[in-house]
Short mmCIF file of C-alpha atoms in Angstrom, two decimals:
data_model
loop_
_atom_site.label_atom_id
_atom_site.label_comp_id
_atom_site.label_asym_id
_atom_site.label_seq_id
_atom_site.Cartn_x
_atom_site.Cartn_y
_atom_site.Cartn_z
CA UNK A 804 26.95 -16.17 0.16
CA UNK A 805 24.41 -15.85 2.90
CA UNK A 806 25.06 -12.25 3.07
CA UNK A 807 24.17 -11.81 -0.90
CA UNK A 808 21.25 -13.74 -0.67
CA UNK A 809 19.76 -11.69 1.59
CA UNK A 810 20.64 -8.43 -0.35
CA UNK A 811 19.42 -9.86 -3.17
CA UNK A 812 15.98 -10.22 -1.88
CA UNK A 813 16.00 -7.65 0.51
CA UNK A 814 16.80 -5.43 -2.70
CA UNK A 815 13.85 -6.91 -4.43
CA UNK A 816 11.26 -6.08 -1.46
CA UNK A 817 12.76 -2.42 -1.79
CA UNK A 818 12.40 -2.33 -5.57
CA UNK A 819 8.62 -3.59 -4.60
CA UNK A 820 8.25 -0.56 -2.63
CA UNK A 821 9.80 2.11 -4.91
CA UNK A 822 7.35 0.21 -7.79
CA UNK A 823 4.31 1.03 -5.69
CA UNK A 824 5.52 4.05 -4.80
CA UNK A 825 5.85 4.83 -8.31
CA UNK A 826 2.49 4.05 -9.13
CA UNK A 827 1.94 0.59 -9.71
CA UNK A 828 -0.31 -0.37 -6.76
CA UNK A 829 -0.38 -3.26 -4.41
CA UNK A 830 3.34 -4.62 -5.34
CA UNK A 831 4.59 -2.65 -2.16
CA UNK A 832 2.50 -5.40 0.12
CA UNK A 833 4.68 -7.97 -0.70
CA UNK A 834 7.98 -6.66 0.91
CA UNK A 835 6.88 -7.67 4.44
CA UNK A 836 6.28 -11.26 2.99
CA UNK A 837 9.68 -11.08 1.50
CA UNK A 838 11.55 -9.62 3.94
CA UNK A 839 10.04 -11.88 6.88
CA UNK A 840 11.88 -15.25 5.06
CA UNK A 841 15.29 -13.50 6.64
CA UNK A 842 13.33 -11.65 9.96
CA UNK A 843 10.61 -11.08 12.29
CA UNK A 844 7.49 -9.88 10.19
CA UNK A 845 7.39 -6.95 13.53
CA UNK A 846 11.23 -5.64 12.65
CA UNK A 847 10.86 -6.12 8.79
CA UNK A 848 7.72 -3.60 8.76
CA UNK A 849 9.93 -1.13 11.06
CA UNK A 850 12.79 -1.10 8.79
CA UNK A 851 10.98 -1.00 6.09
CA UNK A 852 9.48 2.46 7.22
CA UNK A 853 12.60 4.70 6.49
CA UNK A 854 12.54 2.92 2.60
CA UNK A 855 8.64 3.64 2.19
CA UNK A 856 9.30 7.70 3.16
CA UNK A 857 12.19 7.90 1.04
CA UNK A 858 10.27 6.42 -2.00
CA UNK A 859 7.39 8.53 -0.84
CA UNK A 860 9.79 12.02 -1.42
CA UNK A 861 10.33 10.71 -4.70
CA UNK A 862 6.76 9.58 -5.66
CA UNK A 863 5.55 12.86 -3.91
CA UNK A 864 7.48 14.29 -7.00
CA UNK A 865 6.55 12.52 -9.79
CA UNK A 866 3.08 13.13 -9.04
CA UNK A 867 2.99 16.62 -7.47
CA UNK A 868 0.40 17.65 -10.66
CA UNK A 869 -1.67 14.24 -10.34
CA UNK A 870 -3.93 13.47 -7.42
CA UNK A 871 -7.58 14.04 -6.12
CA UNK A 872 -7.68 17.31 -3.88
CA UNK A 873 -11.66 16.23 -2.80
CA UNK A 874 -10.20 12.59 -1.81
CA UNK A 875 -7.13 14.31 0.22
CA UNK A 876 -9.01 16.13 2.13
CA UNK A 877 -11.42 13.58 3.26
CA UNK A 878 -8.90 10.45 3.24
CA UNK A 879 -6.09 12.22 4.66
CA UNK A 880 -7.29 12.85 8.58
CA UNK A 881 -9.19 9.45 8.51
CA UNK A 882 -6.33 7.94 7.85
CA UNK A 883 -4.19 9.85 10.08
CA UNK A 884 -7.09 8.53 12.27
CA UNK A 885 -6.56 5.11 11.73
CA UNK A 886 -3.02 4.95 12.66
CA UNK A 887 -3.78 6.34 15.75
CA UNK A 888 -5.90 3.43 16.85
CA UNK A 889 -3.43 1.65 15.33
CA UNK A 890 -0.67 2.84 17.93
CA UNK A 891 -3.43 2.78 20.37
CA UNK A 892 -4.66 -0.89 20.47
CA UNK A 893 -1.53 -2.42 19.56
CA UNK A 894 -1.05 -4.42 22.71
CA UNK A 895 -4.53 -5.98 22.23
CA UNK A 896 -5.36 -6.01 18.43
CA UNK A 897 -4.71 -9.70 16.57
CA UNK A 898 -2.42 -9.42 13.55
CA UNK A 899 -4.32 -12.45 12.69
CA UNK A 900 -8.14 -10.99 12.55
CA UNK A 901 -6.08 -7.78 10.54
CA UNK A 902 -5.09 -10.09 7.89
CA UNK A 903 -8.24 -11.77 7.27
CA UNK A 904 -10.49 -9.04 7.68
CA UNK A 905 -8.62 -7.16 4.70
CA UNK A 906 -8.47 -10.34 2.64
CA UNK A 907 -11.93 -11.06 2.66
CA UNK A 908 -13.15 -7.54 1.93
CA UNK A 909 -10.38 -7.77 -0.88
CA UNK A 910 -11.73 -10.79 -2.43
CA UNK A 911 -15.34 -9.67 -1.89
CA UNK A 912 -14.73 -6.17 -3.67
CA UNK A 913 -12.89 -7.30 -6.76
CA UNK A 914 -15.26 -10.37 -7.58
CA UNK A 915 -18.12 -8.08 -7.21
CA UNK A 916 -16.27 -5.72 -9.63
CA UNK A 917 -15.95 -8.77 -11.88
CA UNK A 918 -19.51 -9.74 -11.83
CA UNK A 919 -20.69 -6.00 -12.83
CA UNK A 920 -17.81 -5.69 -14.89
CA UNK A 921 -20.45 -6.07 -18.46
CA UNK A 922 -23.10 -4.02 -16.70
CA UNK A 923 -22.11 -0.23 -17.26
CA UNK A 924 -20.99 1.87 -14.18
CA UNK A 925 -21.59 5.19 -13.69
CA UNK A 926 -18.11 6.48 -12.00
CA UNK A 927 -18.99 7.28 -8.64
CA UNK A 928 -18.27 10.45 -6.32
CA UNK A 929 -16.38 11.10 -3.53
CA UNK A 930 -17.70 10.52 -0.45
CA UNK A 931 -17.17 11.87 2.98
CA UNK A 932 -19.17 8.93 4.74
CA UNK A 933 -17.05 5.97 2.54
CA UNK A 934 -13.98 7.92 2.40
CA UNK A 935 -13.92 8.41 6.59
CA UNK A 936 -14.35 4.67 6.45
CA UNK A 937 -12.36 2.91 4.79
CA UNK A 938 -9.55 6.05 4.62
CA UNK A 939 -9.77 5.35 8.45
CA UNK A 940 -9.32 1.49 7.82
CA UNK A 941 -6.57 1.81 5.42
CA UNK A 942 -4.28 3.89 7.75
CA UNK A 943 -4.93 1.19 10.97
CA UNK A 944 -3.88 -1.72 7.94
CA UNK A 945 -0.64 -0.02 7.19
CA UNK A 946 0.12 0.57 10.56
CA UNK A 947 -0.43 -3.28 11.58
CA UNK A 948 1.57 -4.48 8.31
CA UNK A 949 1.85 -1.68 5.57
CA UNK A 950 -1.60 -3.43 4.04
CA UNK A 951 -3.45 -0.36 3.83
CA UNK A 952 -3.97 -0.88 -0.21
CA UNK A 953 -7.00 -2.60 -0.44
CA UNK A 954 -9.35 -0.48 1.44
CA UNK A 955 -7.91 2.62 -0.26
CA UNK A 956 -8.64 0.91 -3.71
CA UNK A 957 -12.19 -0.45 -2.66
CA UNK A 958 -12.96 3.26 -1.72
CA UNK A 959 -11.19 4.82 -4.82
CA UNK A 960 -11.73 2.36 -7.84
CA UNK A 961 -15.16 2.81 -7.73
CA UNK A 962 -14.92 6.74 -9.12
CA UNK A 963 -13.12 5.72 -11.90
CA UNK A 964 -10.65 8.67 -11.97
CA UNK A 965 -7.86 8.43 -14.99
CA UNK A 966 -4.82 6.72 -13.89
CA UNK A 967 -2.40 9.22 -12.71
CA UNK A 968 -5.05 11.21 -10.87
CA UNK A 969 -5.53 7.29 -8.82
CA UNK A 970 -1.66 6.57 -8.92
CA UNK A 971 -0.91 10.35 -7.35
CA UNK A 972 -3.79 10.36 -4.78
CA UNK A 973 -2.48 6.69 -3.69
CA UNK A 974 0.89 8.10 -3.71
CA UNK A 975 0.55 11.40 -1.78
CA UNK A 976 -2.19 9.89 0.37
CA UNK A 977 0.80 7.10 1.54
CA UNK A 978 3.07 9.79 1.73
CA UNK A 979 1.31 11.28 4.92
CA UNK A 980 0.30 8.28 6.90
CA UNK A 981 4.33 6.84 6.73
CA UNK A 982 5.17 9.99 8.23
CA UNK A 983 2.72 9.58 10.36
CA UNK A 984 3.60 6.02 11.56
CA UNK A 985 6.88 7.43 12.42
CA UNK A 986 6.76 8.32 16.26
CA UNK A 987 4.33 5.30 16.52
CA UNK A 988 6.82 2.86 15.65
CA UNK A 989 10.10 4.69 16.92
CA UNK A 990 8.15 4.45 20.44
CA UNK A 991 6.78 0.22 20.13
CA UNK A 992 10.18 -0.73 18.84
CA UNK A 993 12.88 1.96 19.04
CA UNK A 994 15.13 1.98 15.67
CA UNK A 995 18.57 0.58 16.31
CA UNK A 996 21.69 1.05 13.98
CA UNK A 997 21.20 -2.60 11.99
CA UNK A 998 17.87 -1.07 11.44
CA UNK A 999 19.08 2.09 10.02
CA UNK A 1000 22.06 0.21 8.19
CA UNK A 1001 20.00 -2.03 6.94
CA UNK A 1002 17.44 0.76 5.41
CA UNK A 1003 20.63 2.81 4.29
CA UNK A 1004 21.74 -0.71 1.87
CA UNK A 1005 18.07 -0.56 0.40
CA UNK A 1006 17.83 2.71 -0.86
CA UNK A 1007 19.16 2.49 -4.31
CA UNK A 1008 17.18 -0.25 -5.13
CA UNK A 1009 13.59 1.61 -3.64
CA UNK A 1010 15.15 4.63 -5.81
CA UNK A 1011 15.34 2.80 -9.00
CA UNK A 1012 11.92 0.95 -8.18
CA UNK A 1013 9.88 4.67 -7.67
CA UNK A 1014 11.55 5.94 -11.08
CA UNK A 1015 10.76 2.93 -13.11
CA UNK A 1016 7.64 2.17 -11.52
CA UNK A 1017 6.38 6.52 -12.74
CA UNK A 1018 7.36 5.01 -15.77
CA UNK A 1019 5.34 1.88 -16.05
CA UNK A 1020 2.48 3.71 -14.78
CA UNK A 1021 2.51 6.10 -17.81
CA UNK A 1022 3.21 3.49 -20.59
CA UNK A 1023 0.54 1.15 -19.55
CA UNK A 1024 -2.49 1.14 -21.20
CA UNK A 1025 -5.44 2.61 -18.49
CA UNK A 1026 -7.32 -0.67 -18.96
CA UNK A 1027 -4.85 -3.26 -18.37
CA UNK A 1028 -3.21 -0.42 -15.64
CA UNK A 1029 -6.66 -1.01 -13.24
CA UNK A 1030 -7.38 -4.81 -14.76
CA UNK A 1031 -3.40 -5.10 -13.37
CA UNK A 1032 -4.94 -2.92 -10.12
CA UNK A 1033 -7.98 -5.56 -9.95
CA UNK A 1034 -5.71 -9.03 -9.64
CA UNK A 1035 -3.29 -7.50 -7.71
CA UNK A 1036 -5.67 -6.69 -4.91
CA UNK A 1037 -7.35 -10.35 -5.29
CA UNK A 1038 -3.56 -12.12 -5.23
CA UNK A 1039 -2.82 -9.96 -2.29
CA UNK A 1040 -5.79 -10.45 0.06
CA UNK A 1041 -6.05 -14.08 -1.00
CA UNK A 1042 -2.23 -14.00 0.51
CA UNK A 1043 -3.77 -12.89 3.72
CA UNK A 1044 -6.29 -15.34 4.27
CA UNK A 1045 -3.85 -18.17 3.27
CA UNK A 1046 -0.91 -16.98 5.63
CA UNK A 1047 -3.91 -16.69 8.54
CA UNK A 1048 -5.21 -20.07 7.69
CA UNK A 1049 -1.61 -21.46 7.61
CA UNK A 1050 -1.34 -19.59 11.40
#
């Protein structure tokens, strides 16, 4: 029984990844949550990895028409960037600050959105100076905890682009810093056959989470699609601060 109740969930973290993956942003984040009720939050983001790239081959897919070539190219190598430091200052960076640093921009971002939200916004362009930024900052979150969502949305919600163009620049943009994280994490904590097993028993359910998730994303309506983008990125930061001020 103990072995099915962890499949169960473990399936459901998996499933959150494949949803994200999919397009329907910030559910991924809480698979290291989930997973870390059965495991060490350090080996449930490693075995996680393998699930995230798979989903990514699929998501790369599903959106190969949809994404932001300007963002790419300026999100992309600052990203890259970030997991470098990442690998970098692992020894020395705090988990702890990580988590509460991204909550509180999180929080800060969306209830600024909300108190603009009856002023009218022009969209806003892509930047090289923001992008570097917080493209940089999102690939050193995902590397410390796959949390590099909110600073990706802070920098792309702003433009306002339509909602596949944002799910397929999110997905594609993902795509290339999990790959990236590869060596990184092979080298801090070398992958081990449970690992690898336990990645293999996922895949289904990440498989069915992409597909349905491409599916979501184009039935939803684009204004409850970003209001859903919105309170997903405020119940996920204020997750961080809570699990640093339970620390």
């Amino acid at each position: 029984m103990g072995e099915l109740h962890y499949l169960i969930w473990a399936g459901l973290a998996a499933a959150m990844v494949g949803l994200s993956k999919g397009g329907l942003p910030t559910v991924g984040m809480l698979s290291v949550p989930i997973l870390s009720l059965f495991m060490s939050p350090v080996k449930a983001v490693v075995m996680l990895l393998p699930i995230y790239i798979i989903s990514d081959m699929v998501g790369l897919w599903l959106y190969r028409k949809n994404f932001s070539a300007i963002n790419l190219k300026i999100l992309v190598p600052a990203g890259v960037g970030g997991v470098l430091v990442g690998w970098l200052t692992a020894s020395v960076v705090s988990d702890t600050v990580v988590k509460m640093m991204i909550g509180l921009m999180g929080v800060g971002f969306v209830l600024n959105a909300w108190r603009k939200r009856n002023t009218l916004q022009s969209p806003q362009p892509a930047s090289w100076k923001k992008g570097i930024f917080w493209g940089s900052l999102s690939g050193f979150t995902s590397f410390i905890s796959h949390a590099g969502g909110p600073p990706f949305q802070v920098y792309l919600l702003p433009q306002k682009l339509p909602k596949l163009v944002f799910a397929g620049t999110s997905t594609l943009f993902f795509a290339v810093i999990n790959l990236a994280k590869l060596g990184p994490y092979h080298q801090l904590q070398p992958y081990g056959p449970a690992e690898l097993a336990g990645a293999l028993v996922l895949i289904p359910f990440a498989l069915a989470g992409t597909v349905a998730g491409a599916y979501l994303t184009r039935k939803i309506a684009d204004d409850w699609f970003f209001k859903w983008v919105q309170w997903g990125l405020l119940a996920i930061s204020i997750k961080l601060i809570v699990d640093v001020l339970r620390a």
